[in-house]
Amino acid sequence: MNGLESRLERQMHLWQKRLGLDEWNLSLRLVRQSEIDSNSWGAAEWDPANRTGTISVLDPRDYNLRGGELKLDMECTIVHELVHIQVSPLDARDELIREEVVNRIMAALMNRPCPN
């Protein structure tokens, strides 16, 4: 695991605890754009029965940001994907509504708008 992955793992565990997901066994991985939706900066897969999951974050090589904005946006992506896991029991049928709720919660938690 490189320095970036270690920092992102620490951020994920911090936010996991803040969101009350500390009983979950979550892992984080960097992914290339070809591995996720073309308009995404991250993704989450989870199994609620076993409380396990994986947060995928876009590799910096495929990002349109640099420096501080890149670091902030990667953290925003982690929070965004963790919120998806947290609200998954609500299972909104409309994906646009679900995304709007997740984005509002993420922005409130981060206390600022995110670059992407």
The first five atom37 places (N, CA, C, CB, O) and aatype in JSON, in Angstrom:
{
  "aatype": [12, 2, 7, 10, 6, 15, 1, 10, 6, 1, 5, 12, 8, 10, 17, 5, 11, 1, 10, 7, 10, 3, 6, 17, 2, 10, 15, 10, 1, 10, 19, 1, 5, 15, 6, 9, 3, 15, 2, 15, 17, 7, 0, 0, 6, 17, 3, 14, 0, 2, 1, 16, 7, 16, 9, 15, 19, 10, 3, 14, 1, 3, 18, 2, 10, 1, 7, 7, 6, 10, 11, 10, 3, 12, 6, 4, 16, 9, 19, 8, 6, 10, 19, 8, 9, 5, 19, 15, 14, 10, 3, 0, 1, 3, 6, 10, 9, 1, 6, 6, 19, 19, 2, 1, 9, 12, 0, 0, 10, 12, 2, 1, 14, 4, 14, 2],
  "atom_mask": [
    [1, 1, 1, 1, 1],
    [1, 1, 1, 1, 1],
    [1, 1, 1, 0, 1],
    [1, 1, 1, 1, 1],
    [1, 1, 1, 1, 1],
    [1, 1, 1, 1, 1],
    [1, 1, 1, 1, 1],
    [1, 1, 1, 1, 1],
    [1, 1, 1, 1, 1],
    [1, 1, 1, 1, 1],
    [1, 1, 1, 1, 1],
    [1, 1, 1, 1, 1],
    [1, 1, 1, 1, 1],
    [1, 1, 1, 1, 1],
    [1, 1, 1, 1, 1],
    [1, 1, 1, 1, 1],
    [1, 1, 1, 1, 1],
    [1, 1, 1, 1, 1],
    [1, 1, 1, 1, 1],
    [1, 1, 1, 0, 1],
    [1, 1, 1, 1, 1],
    [1, 1, 1, 1, 1],
    [1, 1, 1, 1, 1],
    [1, 1, 1, 1, 1],
    [1, 1, 1, 1, 1],
    [1, 1, 1, 1, 1],
    [1, 1, 1, 1, 1],
    [1, 1, 1, 1, 1],
    [1, 1, 1, 1, 1],
    [1, 1, 1, 1, 1],
    [1, 1, 1, 1, 1],
    [1, 1, 1, 1, 1],
    [1, 1, 1, 1, 1],
    [1, 1, 1, 1, 1],
    [1, 1, 1, 1, 1],
    [1, 1, 1, 1, 1],
    [1, 1, 1, 1, 1],
    [1, 1, 1, 1, 1],
    [1, 1, 1, 1, 1],
    [1, 1, 1, 1, 1],
    [1, 1, 1, 1, 1],
    [1, 1, 1, 0, 1],
    [1, 1, 1, 1, 1],
    [1, 1, 1, 1, 1],
    [1, 1, 1, 1, 1],
    [1, 1, 1, 1, 1],
    [1, 1, 1, 1, 1],
    [1, 1, 1, 1, 1],
    [1, 1, 1, 1, 1],
    [1, 1, 1, 1, 1],
    [1, 1, 1, 1, 1],
    [1, 1, 1, 1, 1],
    [1, 1, 1, 0, 1],
    [1, 1, 1, 1, 1],
    [1, 1, 1, 1, 1],
    [1, 1, 1, 1, 1],
    [1, 1, 1, 1, 1],
    [1, 1, 1, 1, 1],
    [1, 1, 1, 1, 1],
    [1, 1, 1, 1, 1],
    [1, 1, 1, 1, 1],
    [1, 1, 1, 1, 1],
    [1, 1, 1, 1, 1],
    [1, 1, 1, 1, 1],
    [1, 1, 1, 1, 1],
    [1, 1, 1, 1, 1],
    [1, 1, 1, 0, 1],
    [1, 1, 1, 0, 1],
    [1, 1, 1, 1, 1],
    [1, 1, 1, 1, 1],
    [1, 1, 1, 1, 1],
    [1, 1, 1, 1, 1],
    [1, 1, 1, 1, 1],
    [1, 1, 1, 1, 1],
    [1, 1, 1, 1, 1],
    [1, 1, 1, 1, 1],
    [1, 1, 1, 1, 1],
    [1, 1, 1, 1, 1],
    [1, 1, 1, 1, 1],
    [1, 1, 1, 1, 1],
    [1, 1, 1, 1, 1],
    [1, 1, 1, 1, 1],
    [1, 1, 1, 1, 1],
    [1, 1, 1, 1, 1],
    [1, 1, 1, 1, 1],
    [1, 1, 1, 1, 1],
    [1, 1, 1, 1, 1],
    [1, 1, 1, 1, 1],
    [1, 1, 1, 1, 1],
    [1, 1, 1, 1, 1],
    [1, 1, 1, 1, 1],
    [1, 1, 1, 1, 1],
    [1, 1, 1, 1, 1],
    [1, 1, 1, 1, 1],
    [1, 1, 1, 1, 1],
    [1, 1, 1, 1, 1],
    [1, 1, 1, 1, 1],
    [1, 1, 1, 1, 1],
    [1, 1, 1, 1, 1],
    [1, 1, 1, 1, 1],
    [1, 1, 1, 1, 1],
    [1, 1, 1, 1, 1],
    [1, 1, 1, 1, 1],
    [1, 1, 1, 1, 1],
    [1, 1, 1, 1, 1],
    [1, 1, 1, 1, 1],
    [1, 1, 1, 1, 1],
    [1, 1, 1, 1, 1],
    [1, 1, 1, 1, 1],
    [1, 1, 1, 1, 1],
    [1, 1, 1, 1, 1],
    [1, 1, 1, 1, 1],
    [1, 1, 1, 1, 1],
    [1, 1, 1, 1, 1],
    [1, 1, 1, 1, 1],
    [1, 1, 1, 1, 1]
  ],
  "atom_positions": [
    [[0.85, -1.18, 0.0], [0.0, 0.0, 0.0], [0.9, 1.24, 0.0], [-0.97, 0.0, 1.23], [1.81, 1.35, 0.82]],
    [[0.64, 2.17, -0.91], [1.47, 3.37, -0.98], [0.95, 4.45, -0.03], [1.5, 3.9, -2.42], [-0.06, 4.26, 0.65]],
    [[1.65, 5.59, 0.02], [1.3, 6.67, 0.93], [-0.09, 7.22, 0.7], [0.0, 0.0, 0.0], [-0.82, 7.49, 1.66]],
    [[-0.47, 7.38, -0.56], [-1.8, 7.89, -0.87], [-2.88, 6.93, -0.39], [-1.94, 8.13, -2.39], [-3.85, 7.34, 0.24]],
    [[-2.7, 5.65, -0.68], [-3.7, 4.66, -0.25], [-3.8, 4.63, 1.28], [-3.34, 3.26, -0.79], [-4.9, 4.48, 1.82]],
    [[-2.68, 4.75, 1.97], [-2.69, 4.77, 3.44], [-3.47, 5.97, 3.96], [-1.25, 4.79, 4.0], [-4.27, 5.84, 4.89]],
    [[-3.23, 7.15, 3.36], [-3.95, 8.36, 3.78], [-5.45, 8.21, 3.53], [-3.41, 9.6, 3.04], [-6.26, 8.57, 4.39]],
    [[-5.81, 7.69, 2.37], [-7.23, 7.51, 2.05], [-7.88, 6.48, 2.98], [-7.4, 7.08, 0.6], [-9.03, 6.66, 3.38]],
    [[-7.17, 5.42, 3.31], [-7.68, 4.41, 4.27], [-7.95, 5.07, 5.62], [-6.67, 3.23, 4.44], [-8.99, 4.83, 6.23]],
    [[-7.01, 5.9, 6.09], [-7.2, 6.59, 7.38], [-8.42, 7.49, 7.32], [-5.94, 7.42, 7.75], [-9.23, 7.52, 8.25]],
    [[-8.57, 8.23, 6.21], [-9.75, 9.1, 6.06], [-11.02, 8.26, 6.06], [-9.65, 9.92, 4.77], [-12.01, 8.63, 6.71]],
    [[-11.01, 7.15, 5.35], [-12.19, 6.31, 5.29], [-12.57, 5.82, 6.69], [-11.96, 5.12, 4.36], [-13.74, 5.85, 7.06]],
    [[-11.58, 5.37, 7.47], [-11.88, 4.86, 8.81], [-12.38, 5.97, 9.73], [-10.63, 4.21, 9.42], [-13.25, 5.74, 10.56]],
    [[-11.84, 7.18, 9.59], [-12.31, 8.32, 10.37], [-13.77, 8.61, 10.06], [-11.45, 9.57, 10.09], [-14.59, 8.74, 10.97]],
    [[-14.1, 8.7, 8.77], [-15.48, 8.98, 8.38], [-16.4, 7.81, 8.68], [-15.55, 9.32, 6.89], [-17.57, 8.01, 9.02]],
    [[-15.9, 6.62, 8.56], [-16.68, 5.43, 8.9], [-17.14, 5.52, 10.35], [-15.84, 4.13, 8.66], [-18.3, 5.24, 10.66]],
    [[-16.23, 5.91, 11.23], [-16.56, 6.05, 12.66], [-17.55, 7.2, 12.86], [-15.29, 6.29, 13.49], [-18.52, 7.04, 13.6]],
    [[-17.31, 8.34, 12.23], [-18.21, 9.5, 12.37], [-19.63, 9.16, 11.92], [-17.68, 10.68, 11.56], [-20.6, 9.67, 12.49]],
    [[-19.75, 8.31, 10.91], [-21.06, 7.96, 10.36], [-21.68, 6.75, 11.06], [-20.94, 7.69, 8.88], [-22.75, 6.28, 10.66]],
    [[-21.01, 6.23, 12.09], [-21.56, 5.1, 12.82], [-21.49, 3.79, 12.06], [0.0, 0.0, 0.0], [-22.32, 2.9, 12.26]],
    [[-20.51, 3.67, 11.18], [-20.35, 2.46, 10.39], [-19.14, 1.66, 10.85], [-20.22, 2.8, 8.9], [-18.59, 0.86, 10.09]],
    [[-18.7, 1.88, 12.1], [-17.47, 1.23, 12.56], [-17.6, -0.27, 12.75], [-17.03, 1.85, 13.84], [-16.59, -0.95, 12.91]],
    [[-18.81, -0.81, 12.73], [-18.98, -2.27, 12.81], [-18.82, -2.93, 11.43], [-20.36, -2.62, 13.39], [-18.81, -4.15, 11.32]],
    [[-18.7, -2.11, 10.41], [-18.53, -2.63, 9.05], [-17.07, -2.9, 8.77], [-19.11, -1.63, 8.02], [-16.19, -2.18, 9.24]],
    [[-16.8, -3.94, 7.99], [-15.45, -4.24, 7.53], [-15.35, -3.73, 6.08], [-15.14, -5.8, 7.62], [-15.76, -4.4, 5.14]],
    [[-14.8, -2.52, 5.95], [-14.72, -1.88, 4.64], [-13.28, -1.77, 4.18], [-15.37, -0.49, 4.68], [-12.37, -1.57, 4.98]],
    [[-13.09, -1.9, 2.88], [-11.76, -1.71, 2.3], [-11.86, -0.62, 1.25], [-11.21, -3.04, 1.68], [-12.94, -0.29, 0.76]],
    [[-10.7, -0.06, 0.91], [-10.64, 1.0, -0.07], [-9.66, 0.61, -1.17], [-10.22, 2.33, 0.6], [-8.63, 0.0, -0.91]],
    [[-10.0, 0.98, -2.4], [-9.08, 0.72, -3.49], [-9.12, 1.87, -4.49], [-9.41, -0.62, -4.19], [-10.16, 2.48, -4.71]],
    [[-7.97, 2.14, -5.08], [-7.88, 3.11, -6.16], [-8.2, 2.4, -7.47], [-6.47, 3.79, -6.22], [-7.71, 1.29, -7.71]],
    [[-9.0, 3.03, -8.31], [-9.39, 2.41, -9.57], [-9.17, 3.39, -10.72], [-10.87, 1.96, -9.53], [-9.23, 4.6, -10.54]],
    [[-8.93, 2.84, -11.88], [-8.81, 3.65, -13.09], [-10.22, 3.95, -13.61], [-7.96, 2.93, -14.18], [-11.17, 3.23, -13.3]],
    [[-10.35, 5.01, -14.39], [-11.65, 5.43, -14.91], [-12.35, 4.31, -15.66], [-11.48, 6.63, -15.82], [-13.58, 4.23, -15.62]],
    [[-11.61, 3.46, -16.34], [-12.21, 2.38, -17.11], [-12.92, 1.34, -16.24], [-11.15, 1.69, -17.95], [-13.69, 0.53, -16.74]],
    [[-12.65, 1.37, -14.92], [-13.24, 0.38, -14.01], [-14.55, 0.84, -13.39], [-12.26, 0.06, -12.93], [-15.25, 0.04, -12.77]],
    [[-14.9, 2.13, -13.55], [-16.14, 2.65, -12.97], [-16.87, 3.45, -14.03], [-15.85, 3.52, -11.71], [-16.36, 3.66, -15.13]],
    [[-18.09, 3.91, -13.7], [-18.87, 4.71, -14.64], [-18.06, 5.93, -15.09], [-20.2, 5.16, -14.01], [-17.3, 6.5, -14.31]],
    [[-18.23, 6.31, -16.33], [-17.42, 7.39, -16.9], [-17.63, 8.74, -16.23], [-17.72, 7.51, -18.37], [-16.74, 9.58, -16.26]],
    [[-18.79, 8.96, -15.63], [-19.06, 10.23, -14.95], [-18.92, 10.12, -13.44], [-20.45, 10.72, -15.3], [-19.52, 10.91, -12.71]],
    [[-18.15, 9.16, -12.97], [-18.01, 8.92, -11.53], [-16.58, 9.14, -11.07], [-18.46, 7.5, -11.18], [-15.62, 8.98, -11.82]],
    [[-16.47, 9.51, -9.8], [-15.17, 9.64, -9.16], [-14.97, 8.53, -8.13], [-15.03, 11.01, -8.49], [-13.9, 8.42, -7.52]],
    [[-16.01, 7.71, -7.96], [-15.91, 6.62, -7.01], [-17.12, 5.7, -7.12], [0.0, 0.0, 0.0], [-18.05, 5.95, -7.89]],
    [[-17.08, 4.64, -6.34], [-18.17, 3.67, -6.32], [-18.1, 2.91, -5.0], [-18.09, 2.68, -7.54], [-17.07, 2.88, -4.33]],
    [[-19.21, 2.3, -4.65], [-19.25, 1.47, -3.44], [-20.03, 0.2, -3.74], [-19.89, 2.23, -2.25], [-21.05, 0.21, -4.44]],
    [[-19.53, -0.89, -3.2], [-20.23, -2.18, -3.24], [-20.28, -2.66, -1.81], [-19.51, -3.23, -4.2], [-19.29, -2.57, -1.08]],
    [[-21.44, -3.2, -1.39], [-21.54, -3.63, -0.01], [-22.51, -4.78, 0.13], [-21.97, -2.49, 0.87], [-23.37, -5.02, -0.72]],
    [[-22.34, -5.49, 1.24], [-23.2, -6.61, 1.62], [-23.72, -6.3, 3.02], [-22.41, -8.0, 1.57], [-23.01, -6.5, 4.0]],
    [[-24.98, -5.83, 3.12], [-25.5, -5.44, 4.43], [-25.61, -6.59, 5.42], [-26.84, -4.81, 4.26], [-25.46, -6.39, 6.62]],
    [[-25.85, -7.79, 4.93], [-25.99, -8.94, 5.84], [-24.68, -9.22, 6.57], [-26.43, -10.18, 5.06], [-24.69, -9.54, 7.76]],
    [[-23.57, -9.1, 5.87], [-22.26, -9.37, 6.47], [-21.52, -8.11, 6.9], [-21.4, -10.13, 5.51], [-20.44, -8.18, 7.48]],
    [[-22.12, -6.95, 6.62], [-21.51, -5.66, 6.94], [-20.09, -5.55, 6.39], [-21.5, -5.43, 8.45], [-19.15, -5.21, 7.11]],
    [[-19.97, -5.85, 5.11], [-18.69, -5.74, 4.42], [-18.89, -4.89, 3.17], [-18.12, -7.15, 4.06], [-20.0, -4.75, 2.67]],
    [[-17.8, -4.33, 2.68], [-17.9, -3.55, 1.46], [-16.57, -3.02, 1.0], [0.0, 0.0, 0.0], [-15.55, -3.12, 1.69]],
    [[-16.61, -2.45, -0.2], [-15.42, -1.85, -0.79], [-15.78, -0.48, -1.34], [-14.84, -2.76, -1.91], [-16.77, -0.32, -2.06]],
    [[-14.96, 0.5, -0.99], [-15.08, 1.84, -1.54], [-14.0, 1.98, -2.62], [-14.93, 2.96, -0.42], [-12.82, 1.76, -2.35]],
    [[-14.41, 2.33, -3.81], [-13.47, 2.56, -4.91], [-13.36, 4.06, -5.15], [-13.91, 1.82, -6.21], [-14.38, 4.76, -5.24]],
    [[-12.13, 4.55, -5.26], [-11.88, 5.98, -5.49], [-11.04, 6.1, -6.76], [-11.15, 6.64, -4.26], [-10.1, 5.33, -6.98]],
    [[-11.39, 7.07, -7.58], [-10.7, 7.28, -8.85], [-9.21, 7.56, -8.62], [-11.34, 8.43, -9.62], [-8.84, 8.38, -7.78]],
    [[-8.39, 6.88, -9.38], [-6.94, 7.06, -9.33], [-6.59, 8.5, -9.74], [-6.22, 6.03, -10.27], [-7.16, 9.01, -10.7]],
    [[-5.66, 9.15, -9.03], [-5.3, 10.54, -9.37], [-4.86, 10.73, -10.82], [-4.19, 11.0, -8.46], [-5.0, 11.82, -11.37]],
    [[-4.34, 9.7, -11.45], [-3.92, 9.81, -12.85], [-5.09, 10.12, -13.78], [-3.24, 8.52, -13.31], [-4.89, 10.65, -14.88]],
    [[-6.31, 9.79, -13.36], [-7.49, 10.02, -14.19], [-8.32, 11.22, -13.74], [-8.35, 8.78, -14.19], [-9.38, 11.48, -14.29]],
    [[-7.84, 11.94, -12.74], [-8.57, 13.08, -12.19], [-8.35, 14.34, -13.01], [-8.14, 13.33, -10.75], [-7.33, 14.49, -13.69]],
    [[-9.33, 15.25, -12.94], [-9.23, 16.54, -13.6], [-8.77, 17.63, -12.62], [-10.57, 16.93, -14.23], [-8.8, 18.81, -12.96]],
    [[-8.36, 17.24, -11.42], [-7.94, 18.18, -10.38], [-6.53, 17.85, -9.92], [-8.92, 18.16, -9.19], [-6.03, 16.75, -10.16]],
    [[-5.89, 18.81, -9.25], [-4.56, 18.6, -8.7], [-4.47, 19.24, -7.31], [-3.47, 19.18, -9.64], [-5.34, 20.02, -6.93]],
    [[-3.42, 18.91, -6.58], [-3.12, 19.54, -5.31], [-4.22, 19.42, -4.28], [0.0, 0.0, 0.0], [-4.81, 18.35, -4.1]],
    [[-4.5, 20.54, -3.6], [-5.49, 20.55, -2.53], [-6.88, 20.19, -2.98], [0.0, 0.0, 0.0], [-7.62, 19.51, -2.27]],
    [[-7.26, 20.64, -4.19], [-8.58, 20.3, -4.71], [-8.72, 18.8, -4.91], [-8.86, 21.03, -6.02], [-9.77, 18.22, -4.64]],
    [[-7.66, 18.17, -5.4], [-7.67, 16.71, -5.6], [-7.85, 16.0, -4.27], [-6.37, 16.24, -6.29], [-8.69, 15.11, -4.15]],
    [[-7.06, 16.39, -3.25], [-7.16, 15.75, -1.93], [-8.56, 15.91, -1.35], [-6.12, 16.34, -0.97], [-9.13, 14.95, -0.83]],
    [[-9.11, 17.13, -1.44], [-10.45, 17.37, -0.92], [-11.48, 16.54, -1.66], [-10.81, 18.86, -1.03], [-12.36, 15.94, -1.05]],
    [[-11.37, 16.48, -2.99], [-12.37, 15.75, -3.75], [-12.3, 14.25, -3.5], [-12.19, 16.03, -5.23], [-13.33, 13.58, -3.5]],
    [[-11.1, 13.73, -3.29], [-10.99, 12.3, -2.97], [-11.64, 12.01, -1.62], [-9.49, 11.86, -2.95], [-12.3, 10.98, -1.45]],
    [[-11.47, 12.92, -0.65], [-12.14, 12.75, 0.64], [-13.65, 12.87, 0.47], [-11.64, 13.8, 1.66], [-14.4, 12.09, 1.06]],
    [[-14.11, 13.83, -0.34], [-15.54, 13.95, -0.62], [-16.1, 12.67, -1.23], [-15.8, 15.14, -1.56], [-17.2, 12.24, -0.89]],
    [[-15.34, 12.07, -2.11], [-15.76, 10.82, -2.74], [-15.92, 9.72, -1.7], [-14.76, 10.38, -3.82], [-16.9, 8.97, -1.73]],
    [[-14.97, 9.62, -0.79], [-15.06, 8.61, 0.28], [-16.32, 8.84, 1.11], [-13.8, 8.66, 1.19], [-17.07, 7.91, 1.37]],
    [[-16.55, 10.1, 1.52], [-17.74, 10.42, 2.32], [-19.0, 10.1, 1.53], [-17.73, 11.91, 2.75], [-19.93, 9.5, 2.06]],
    [[-19.03, 10.5, 0.27], [-20.19, 10.24, -0.59], [-20.52, 8.75, -0.64], [-19.93, 10.78, -2.02], [-21.68, 8.36, -0.49]],
    [[-19.51, 7.93, -0.86], [-19.74, 6.48, -0.96], [-20.14, 5.88, 0.38], [-18.49, 5.78, -1.5], [-20.97, 4.97, 0.42]],
    [[-19.57, 6.37, 1.48], [-19.98, 5.88, 2.81], [-21.43, 6.25, 3.11], [-19.06, 6.46, 3.9], [-22.16, 5.47, 3.71]],
    [[-21.85, 7.44, 2.68], [-23.24, 7.85, 2.88], [-24.16, 6.93, 2.08], [-23.46, 9.33, 2.47], [-25.25, 6.59, 2.55]],
    [[-23.76, 6.52, 0.89], [-24.55, 5.55, 0.13], [-24.78, 4.29, 0.97], [-23.85, 5.18, -1.2], [-25.9, 3.78, 1.02]],
    [[-23.75, 3.81, 1.62], [-23.88, 2.61, 2.45], [-24.81, 2.89, 3.62], [-22.51, 2.13, 2.97], [-25.67, 2.07, 3.95]],
    [[-24.65, 4.06, 4.24], [-25.46, 4.38, 5.41], [-26.95, 4.49, 5.07], [-24.98, 5.67, 6.04], [-27.79, 4.04, 5.85]],
    [[-27.27, 5.09, 3.94], [-28.68, 5.28, 3.59], [-29.26, 4.12, 2.8], [-28.85, 6.56, 2.8], [-30.44, 4.14, 2.44]],
    [[-28.46, 3.11, 2.52], [-28.94, 1.99, 1.7], [-30.2, 1.32, 2.24], [-27.86, 0.97, 1.57], [-31.0, 0.84, 1.44]],
    [[-30.42, 1.26, 3.56], [-31.68, 0.66, 4.01], [-32.92, 1.42, 3.53], [-31.69, 0.59, 5.53], [-34.0, 0.85, 3.45]],
    [[-32.77, 2.71, 3.22], [-33.9, 3.48, 2.72], [-34.27, 3.08, 1.3], [-33.59, 4.98, 2.77], [-35.44, 3.15, 0.92]],
    [[-33.28, 2.65, 0.53], [-33.47, 2.12, -0.82], [-34.47, 2.9, -1.66], [-33.91, 0.69, -0.73], [-35.46, 2.35, -2.12]],
    [[-34.2, 4.2, -1.86], [-35.06, 5.0, -2.73], [-35.09, 4.38, -4.12], [-34.56, 6.48, -2.81], [-34.06, 4.01, -4.68]],
    [[-36.27, 4.27, -4.66], [-36.41, 3.62, -5.96], [-35.87, 4.5, -7.1], [-37.88, 3.28, -6.22], [-35.43, 4.0, -8.13]],
    [[-35.91, 5.8, -6.9], [-35.46, 6.73, -7.93], [-34.0, 7.08, -7.67], [-36.35, 8.02, -7.95], [-33.67, 7.71, -6.66]],
    [[-33.12, 6.68, -8.58], [-31.67, 6.89, -8.39], [-31.33, 8.37, -8.28], [-30.9, 6.27, -9.55], [-30.43, 8.73, -7.52]],
    [[-32.01, 9.25, -9.02], [-31.73, 10.68, -8.95], [-32.05, 11.24, -7.57], [-32.52, 11.44, -10.01], [-31.31, 12.06, -7.04]],
    [[-33.16, 10.8, -6.98], [-33.51, 11.23, -5.63], [-32.47, 10.74, -4.64], [-34.92, 10.72, -5.23], [-32.04, 11.49, -3.76]],
    [[-32.06, 9.49, -4.77], [-31.06, 8.91, -3.87], [-29.75, 9.7, -3.97], [-30.81, 7.41, -4.21], [-29.14, 10.01, -2.95]],
    [[-29.31, 10.02, -5.19], [-28.07, 10.8, -5.38], [-28.19, 12.18, -4.75], [-27.74, 10.93, -6.88], [-27.24, 12.67, -4.13]],
    [[-29.34, 12.82, -4.91], [-29.54, 14.15, -4.34], [-29.43, 14.1, -2.82], [-30.9, 14.71, -4.76], [-28.77, 14.96, -2.22]],
    [[-30.06, 13.12, -2.19], [-29.99, 12.97, -0.73], [-28.55, 12.72, -0.29], [-30.9, 11.82, -0.25], [-28.07, 13.35, 0.65]],
    [[-27.86, 11.82, -0.96], [-26.47, 11.5, -0.61], [-25.59, 12.74, -0.76], [-25.93, 10.35, -1.51], [-24.76, 13.0, 0.11]],
    [[-25.75, 13.5, -1.84], [-24.94, 14.7, -2.04], [-25.22, 15.76, -0.98], [-25.2, 15.28, -3.42], [-24.29, 16.43, -0.53]],
    [[-26.47, 15.93, -0.58], [-26.79, 16.91, 0.47], [-26.15, 16.51, 1.8], [-28.31, 17.04, 0.64], [-25.6, 17.36, 2.5]],
    [[-26.23, 15.24, 2.15], [-25.62, 14.77, 3.41], [-24.11, 14.93, 3.34], [-25.99, 13.29, 3.68], [-23.5, 15.39, 4.31]],
    [[-23.5, 14.57, 2.22], [-22.05, 14.7, 2.07], [-21.62, 16.16, 2.22], [-21.59, 14.15, 0.7], [-20.66, 16.44, 2.93]],
    [[-22.31, 17.08, 1.57], [-21.95, 18.5, 1.65], [-22.11, 19.02, 3.08], [-22.83, 19.33, 0.68], [-21.29, 19.82, 3.54]],
    [[-23.15, 18.57, 3.78], [-23.33, 18.98, 5.17], [-22.21, 18.46, 6.05], [-24.68, 18.5, 5.7], [-21.71, 19.18, 6.92]],
    [[-21.81, 17.22, 5.84], [-20.72, 16.64, 6.64], [-19.4, 17.34, 6.37], [-20.59, 15.15, 6.35], [-18.63, 17.61, 7.29]],
    [[-19.13, 17.64, 5.12], [-17.87, 18.28, 4.74], [-17.87, 19.77, 5.07], [-17.59, 18.07, 3.25], [-16.81, 20.4, 5.13]],
    [[-19.05, 20.33, 5.29], [-19.22, 21.74, 5.63], [-18.68, 22.66, 4.53], [-18.52, 22.04, 6.95], [-18.21, 23.77, 4.81]],
    [[-18.74, 22.2, 3.29], [-18.29, 23.0, 2.15], [-18.69, 22.27, 0.87], [-16.75, 23.24, 2.2], [-18.89, 21.06, 0.87]],
    [[-18.79, 23.02, -0.22], [-19.03, 22.33, -1.5], [-17.76, 21.6, -1.93], [-19.48, 23.34, -2.59], [-16.65, 22.02, -1.59]],
    [[-17.93, 20.54, -2.67], [-16.78, 19.77, -3.14], [-16.51, 20.12, -4.6], [-17.03, 18.25, -2.98], [-17.43, 20.43, -5.35]],
    [[-15.24, 20.06, -5.01], [-14.86, 20.48, -6.37], [-15.63, 19.8, -7.5], [-13.42, 20.24, -6.57], [-16.02, 20.45, -8.46]],
    [[-15.84, 18.49, -7.39], [-16.57, 17.8, -8.45], [-17.97, 17.59, -7.99], [-15.92, 16.45, -8.82], [-18.78, 17.01, -8.72]]
  ]
}
